[in-house]
Coordinates of C-alpha atoms in Angstrom, one line a residue:
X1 CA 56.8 71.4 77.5
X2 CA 59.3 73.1 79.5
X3 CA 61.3 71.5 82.0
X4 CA 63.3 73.3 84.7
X5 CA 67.2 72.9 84.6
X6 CA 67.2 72.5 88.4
X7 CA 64.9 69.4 88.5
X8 CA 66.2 67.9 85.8
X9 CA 69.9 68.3 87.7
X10 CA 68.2 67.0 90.7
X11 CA 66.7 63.9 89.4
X12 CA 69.4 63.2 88.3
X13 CA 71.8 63.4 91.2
X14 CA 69.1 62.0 93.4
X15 CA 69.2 58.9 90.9
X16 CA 73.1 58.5 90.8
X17 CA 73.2 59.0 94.8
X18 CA 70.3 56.8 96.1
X19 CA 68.5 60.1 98.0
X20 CA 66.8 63.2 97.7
X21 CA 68.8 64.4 101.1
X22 CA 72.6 63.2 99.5
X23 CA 71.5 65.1 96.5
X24 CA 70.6 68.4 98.3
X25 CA 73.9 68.3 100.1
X26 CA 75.9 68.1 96.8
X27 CA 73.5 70.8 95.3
X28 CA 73.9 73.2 98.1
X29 CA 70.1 73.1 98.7
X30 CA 67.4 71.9 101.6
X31 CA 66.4 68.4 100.9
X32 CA 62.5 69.9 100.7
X33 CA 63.8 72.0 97.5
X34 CA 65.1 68.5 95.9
X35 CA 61.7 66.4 97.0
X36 CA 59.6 69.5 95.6
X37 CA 61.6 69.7 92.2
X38 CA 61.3 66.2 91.9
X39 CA 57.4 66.1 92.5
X40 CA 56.8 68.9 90.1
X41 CA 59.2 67.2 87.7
X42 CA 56.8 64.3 88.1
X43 CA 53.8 66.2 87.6
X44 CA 54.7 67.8 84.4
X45 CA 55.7 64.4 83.0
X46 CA 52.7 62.5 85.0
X47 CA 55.1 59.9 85.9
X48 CA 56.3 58.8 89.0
X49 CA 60.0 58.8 88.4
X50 CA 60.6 57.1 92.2
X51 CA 59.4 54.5 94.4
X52 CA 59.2 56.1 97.8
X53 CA 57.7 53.5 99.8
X54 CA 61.4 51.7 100.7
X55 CA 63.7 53.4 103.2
X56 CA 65.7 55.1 100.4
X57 CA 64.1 56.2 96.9
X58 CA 64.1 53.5 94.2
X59 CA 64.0 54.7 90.6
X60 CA 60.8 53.1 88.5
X61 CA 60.8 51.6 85.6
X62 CA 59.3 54.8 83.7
X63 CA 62.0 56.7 85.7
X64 CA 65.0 54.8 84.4
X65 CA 64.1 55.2 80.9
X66 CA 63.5 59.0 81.8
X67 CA 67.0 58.9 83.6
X68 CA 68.6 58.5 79.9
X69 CA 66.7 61.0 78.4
X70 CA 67.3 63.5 81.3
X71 CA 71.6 63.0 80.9
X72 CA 70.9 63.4 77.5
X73 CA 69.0 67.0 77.4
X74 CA 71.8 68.1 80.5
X75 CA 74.8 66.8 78.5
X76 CA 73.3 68.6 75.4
X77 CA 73.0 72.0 77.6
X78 CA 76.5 71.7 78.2
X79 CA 77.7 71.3 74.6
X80 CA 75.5 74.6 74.3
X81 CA 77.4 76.4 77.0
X82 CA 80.8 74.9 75.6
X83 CA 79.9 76.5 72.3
X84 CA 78.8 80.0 73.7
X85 CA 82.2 80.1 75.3
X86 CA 84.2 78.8 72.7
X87 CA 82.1 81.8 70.8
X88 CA 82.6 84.8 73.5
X89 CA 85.1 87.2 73.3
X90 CA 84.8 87.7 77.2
X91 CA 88.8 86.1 78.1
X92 CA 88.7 85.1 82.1
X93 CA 91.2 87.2 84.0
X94 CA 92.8 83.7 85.6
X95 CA 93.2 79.5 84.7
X96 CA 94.2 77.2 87.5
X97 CA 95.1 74.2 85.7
X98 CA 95.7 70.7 87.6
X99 CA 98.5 68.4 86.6
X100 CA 99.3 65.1 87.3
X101 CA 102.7 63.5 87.2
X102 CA 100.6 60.5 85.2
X103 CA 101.1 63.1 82.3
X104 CA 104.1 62.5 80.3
X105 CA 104.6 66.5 79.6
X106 CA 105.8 65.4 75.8
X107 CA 103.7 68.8 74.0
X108 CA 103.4 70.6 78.1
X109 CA 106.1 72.9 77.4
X110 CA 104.3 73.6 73.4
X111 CA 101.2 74.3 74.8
X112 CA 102.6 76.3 77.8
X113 CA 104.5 78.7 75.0
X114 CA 102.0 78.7 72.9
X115 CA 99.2 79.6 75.1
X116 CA 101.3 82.4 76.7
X117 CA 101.8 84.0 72.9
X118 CA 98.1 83.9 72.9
X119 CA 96.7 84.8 76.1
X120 CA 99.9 87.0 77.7
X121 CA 97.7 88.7 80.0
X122 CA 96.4 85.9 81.7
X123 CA 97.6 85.0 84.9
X124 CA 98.2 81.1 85.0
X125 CA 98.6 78.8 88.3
X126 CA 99.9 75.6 88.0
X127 CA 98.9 72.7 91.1
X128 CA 99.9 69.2 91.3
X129 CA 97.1 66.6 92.6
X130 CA 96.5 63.6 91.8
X131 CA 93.0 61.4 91.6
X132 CA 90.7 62.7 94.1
X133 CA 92.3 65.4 95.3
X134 CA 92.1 66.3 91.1
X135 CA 88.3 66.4 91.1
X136 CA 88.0 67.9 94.4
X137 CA 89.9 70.7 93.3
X138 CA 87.8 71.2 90.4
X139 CA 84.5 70.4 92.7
X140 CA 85.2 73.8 94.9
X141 CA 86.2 75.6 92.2
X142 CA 89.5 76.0 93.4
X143 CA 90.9 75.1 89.9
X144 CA 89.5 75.5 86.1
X145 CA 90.9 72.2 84.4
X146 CA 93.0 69.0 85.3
X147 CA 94.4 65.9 83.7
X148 CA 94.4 62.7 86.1
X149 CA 94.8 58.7 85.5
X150 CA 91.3 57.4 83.6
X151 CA 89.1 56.8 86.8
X152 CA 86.5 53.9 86.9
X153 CA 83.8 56.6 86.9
X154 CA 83.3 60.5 87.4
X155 CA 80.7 62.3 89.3
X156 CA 78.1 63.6 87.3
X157 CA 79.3 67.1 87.9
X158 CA 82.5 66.6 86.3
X159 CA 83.4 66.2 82.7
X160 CA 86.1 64.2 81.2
X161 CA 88.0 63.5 77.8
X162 CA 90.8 61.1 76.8
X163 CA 94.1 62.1 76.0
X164 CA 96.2 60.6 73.4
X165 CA 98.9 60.0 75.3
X166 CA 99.4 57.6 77.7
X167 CA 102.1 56.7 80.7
X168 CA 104.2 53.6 81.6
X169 CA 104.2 52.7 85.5
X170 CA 106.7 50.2 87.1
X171 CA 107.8 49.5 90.4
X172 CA 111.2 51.0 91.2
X173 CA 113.5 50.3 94.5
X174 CA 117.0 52.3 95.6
X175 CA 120.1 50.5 94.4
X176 CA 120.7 49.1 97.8
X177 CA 117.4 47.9 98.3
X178 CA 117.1 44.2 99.1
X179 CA 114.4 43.3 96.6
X180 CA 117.0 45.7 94.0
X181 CA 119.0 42.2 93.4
X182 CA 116.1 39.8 92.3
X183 CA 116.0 38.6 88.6
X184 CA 111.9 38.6 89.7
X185 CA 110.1 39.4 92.0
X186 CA 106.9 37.9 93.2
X187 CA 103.9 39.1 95.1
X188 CA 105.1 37.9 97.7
X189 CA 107.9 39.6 98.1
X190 CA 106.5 42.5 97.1
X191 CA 103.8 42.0 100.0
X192 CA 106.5 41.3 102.0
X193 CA 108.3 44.8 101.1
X194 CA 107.3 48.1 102.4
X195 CA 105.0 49.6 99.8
X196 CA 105.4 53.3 99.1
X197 CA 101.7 54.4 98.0
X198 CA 99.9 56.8 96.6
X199 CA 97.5 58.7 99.7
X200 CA 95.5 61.6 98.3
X201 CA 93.7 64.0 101.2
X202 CA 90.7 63.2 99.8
X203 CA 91.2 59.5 99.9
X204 CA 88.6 56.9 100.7
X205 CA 89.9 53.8 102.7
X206 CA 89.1 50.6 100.1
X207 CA 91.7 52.3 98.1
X208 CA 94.3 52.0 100.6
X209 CA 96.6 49.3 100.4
X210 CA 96.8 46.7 103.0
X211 CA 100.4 45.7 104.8
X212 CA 103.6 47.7 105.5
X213 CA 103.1 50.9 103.7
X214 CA 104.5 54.7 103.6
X215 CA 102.3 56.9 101.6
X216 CA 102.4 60.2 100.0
X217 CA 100.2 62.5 98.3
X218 CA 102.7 62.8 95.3
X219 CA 105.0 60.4 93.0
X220 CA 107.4 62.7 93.1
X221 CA 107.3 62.7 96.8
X222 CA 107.3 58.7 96.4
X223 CA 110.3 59.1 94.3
X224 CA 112.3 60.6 96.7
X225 CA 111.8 58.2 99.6
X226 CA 112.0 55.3 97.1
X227 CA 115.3 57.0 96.2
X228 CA 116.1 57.2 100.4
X229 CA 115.8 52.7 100.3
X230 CA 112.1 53.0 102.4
X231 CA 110.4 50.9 99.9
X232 CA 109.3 49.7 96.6
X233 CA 107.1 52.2 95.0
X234 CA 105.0 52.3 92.0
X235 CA 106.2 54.9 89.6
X236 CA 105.9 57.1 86.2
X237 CA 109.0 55.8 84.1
X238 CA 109.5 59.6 82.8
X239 CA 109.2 61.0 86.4
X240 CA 111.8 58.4 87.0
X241 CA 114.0 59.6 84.1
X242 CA 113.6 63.4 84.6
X243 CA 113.8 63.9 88.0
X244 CA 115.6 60.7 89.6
X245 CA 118.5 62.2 91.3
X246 CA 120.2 58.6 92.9
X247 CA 120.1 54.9 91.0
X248 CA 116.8 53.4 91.0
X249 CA 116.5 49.7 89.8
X250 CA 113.3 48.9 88.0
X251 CA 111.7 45.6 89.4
X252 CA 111.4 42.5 87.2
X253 CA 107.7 41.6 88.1
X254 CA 104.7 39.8 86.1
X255 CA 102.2 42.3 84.9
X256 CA 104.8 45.0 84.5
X257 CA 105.4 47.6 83.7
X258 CA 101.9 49.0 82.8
X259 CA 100.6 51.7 80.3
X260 CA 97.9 53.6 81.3
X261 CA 95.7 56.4 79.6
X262 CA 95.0 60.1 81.1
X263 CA 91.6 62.0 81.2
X264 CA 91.6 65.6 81.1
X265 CA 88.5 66.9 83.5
X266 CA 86.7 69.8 84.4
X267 CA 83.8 70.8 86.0
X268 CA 80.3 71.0 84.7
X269 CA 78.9 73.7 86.9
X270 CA 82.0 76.0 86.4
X271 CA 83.1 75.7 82.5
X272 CA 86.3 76.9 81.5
X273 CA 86.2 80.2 79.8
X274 CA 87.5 81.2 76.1
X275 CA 91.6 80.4 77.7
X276 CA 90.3 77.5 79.3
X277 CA 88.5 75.6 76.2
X278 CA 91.6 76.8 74.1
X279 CA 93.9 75.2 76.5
X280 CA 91.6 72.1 76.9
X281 CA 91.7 71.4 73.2
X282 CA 95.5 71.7 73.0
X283 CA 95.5 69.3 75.7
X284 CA 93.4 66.8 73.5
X285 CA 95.1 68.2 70.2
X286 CA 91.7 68.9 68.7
X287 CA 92.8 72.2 67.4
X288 CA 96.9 71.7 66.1
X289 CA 97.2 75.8 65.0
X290 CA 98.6 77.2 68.0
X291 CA 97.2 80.9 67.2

């Protein structure tokens, strides 16, 4: 039996978002196009995948084991598309790639020269984002691929891969800074302190940290007021090596400094063309010959 791409995509979203009408909006559709896929979707499979009879639709039992199955067949549609791209010989005129100062850029410059011996006539564009700002990017299609610290979880619209490499974080303060003279500091102090965070655009508000803050939508940004004595900040220890133009004293505190890992993302609606997969792989070093 055949099923129809759309439903499936709807069920699906309309499962991970608790309603038909939250679904359509993410789809670009009318809520009655979602119910209707859904219904027909139910028909063909003579299950009912929902229970409608609550406020907000509640998957069924039969539905949740269909739910698997469903991400399964979608997630096996896109290796399909990945391969016809990786196959065509149609090169996309443009990549808009996403970076985050997470990256440690150890291979960046490589990849860079090695993608432009391969694809000269492409033009590239380079944007720096971080975290949601990175998958809202790739959401409106404003940009082809990114790389952004490993998220908790993705929408189901975007796909993601780990990178190799990871990235140390600390917490760094000006010379001057009063905190700068501590053999350790505490929470605290640290509480105490102004904070410099990390405040994408498209933030939400539990991630925003409570107490004396300045924010910015960039480390290096952060870098430079840290490096001005406004506050404490958490920090890449490369950004702080490459780009740190005054003394910055890395703080003594219990948990730190941390290592964390990278994911390189993209979106599932829009795949990266022939450039874009090559560039991809370099970026996961699944393919080492550079031409």
């Amino acid at each position: 039996m055949n099923y129809s791409p759309e439903a499936l995509v709807a069920f699906v979203e309309a499962a991970a978002l608790g309603s038909f009408s939250a679904a359509a909006r993410k789809l670009h559709k009318s809520q009655s196009t979602i119910s209707t896929a859904i219904a027909n979707l139910e028909v063909d499979l003579g299950l009912m995948l929902f229970d409608r009879n609550s406020r907000h639709p509640v998957l069924t039992p039969q539905g949740l084991r269909v739910l698997n199955q469903v991400k399964e067949i979608l997630n096996a549609s896109q290796r399909l598309d990945e391969l016809a791209i990786r196959l065509s010989t149609h090169i996309e005129p443009r990549l808009s790639f996403v970076l985050s100062d997470t990256y440690q850029p150890t291979r960046h410059e490589e990849i860079m020269q090695n993608f432009e011996r391969r694809y000269p006539d492409i033009e590239f564009e380079c944007l720096i984002a971080e975290d949601e700002d990175v998958i809202n990017l790739l959401q409106t299609g404003r940009a082809h691929i990114g790389l952004i610290e490993v998220q908790n979880s993705y929408p189901q619209d975007i796909g993601f891969s780990r990178l190799l490499e990871q990235t140390e974080m600390s917490l760094f303060v000006a010379k001057l800074h009063p905190l700068a003279s501590l053999k350790q500091v505490t929470k605290e102090q640290l509480a105490s302190s102004r904070q410099l965070c990390l405040n994408t655009y498209q933030r939400t508000q539990e991630r925003i940290p409570q107490g004396l803050i300045w924010s910015a939508p960039s480390y290096l940004m952060l870098l430079e007021m840290a490096e001005q004595g406004f506050g404490w900040a958490i920090l890449p220890r490369w950004l702080v090596r490459q780009f740190s133009q005054r003394p910055l004293i890395e703080l003594n505190a219990r948990g730190w400094p941390k290592t964390i890992s990278v994911d390189a993302v993209w979106s599932k609606n829009s795949l990266p063309g022939p450039a874009g997969r090559w560039f991809l792989d370099q970026l996961l070093d699944l393919d080492k010959q550079p031409l």
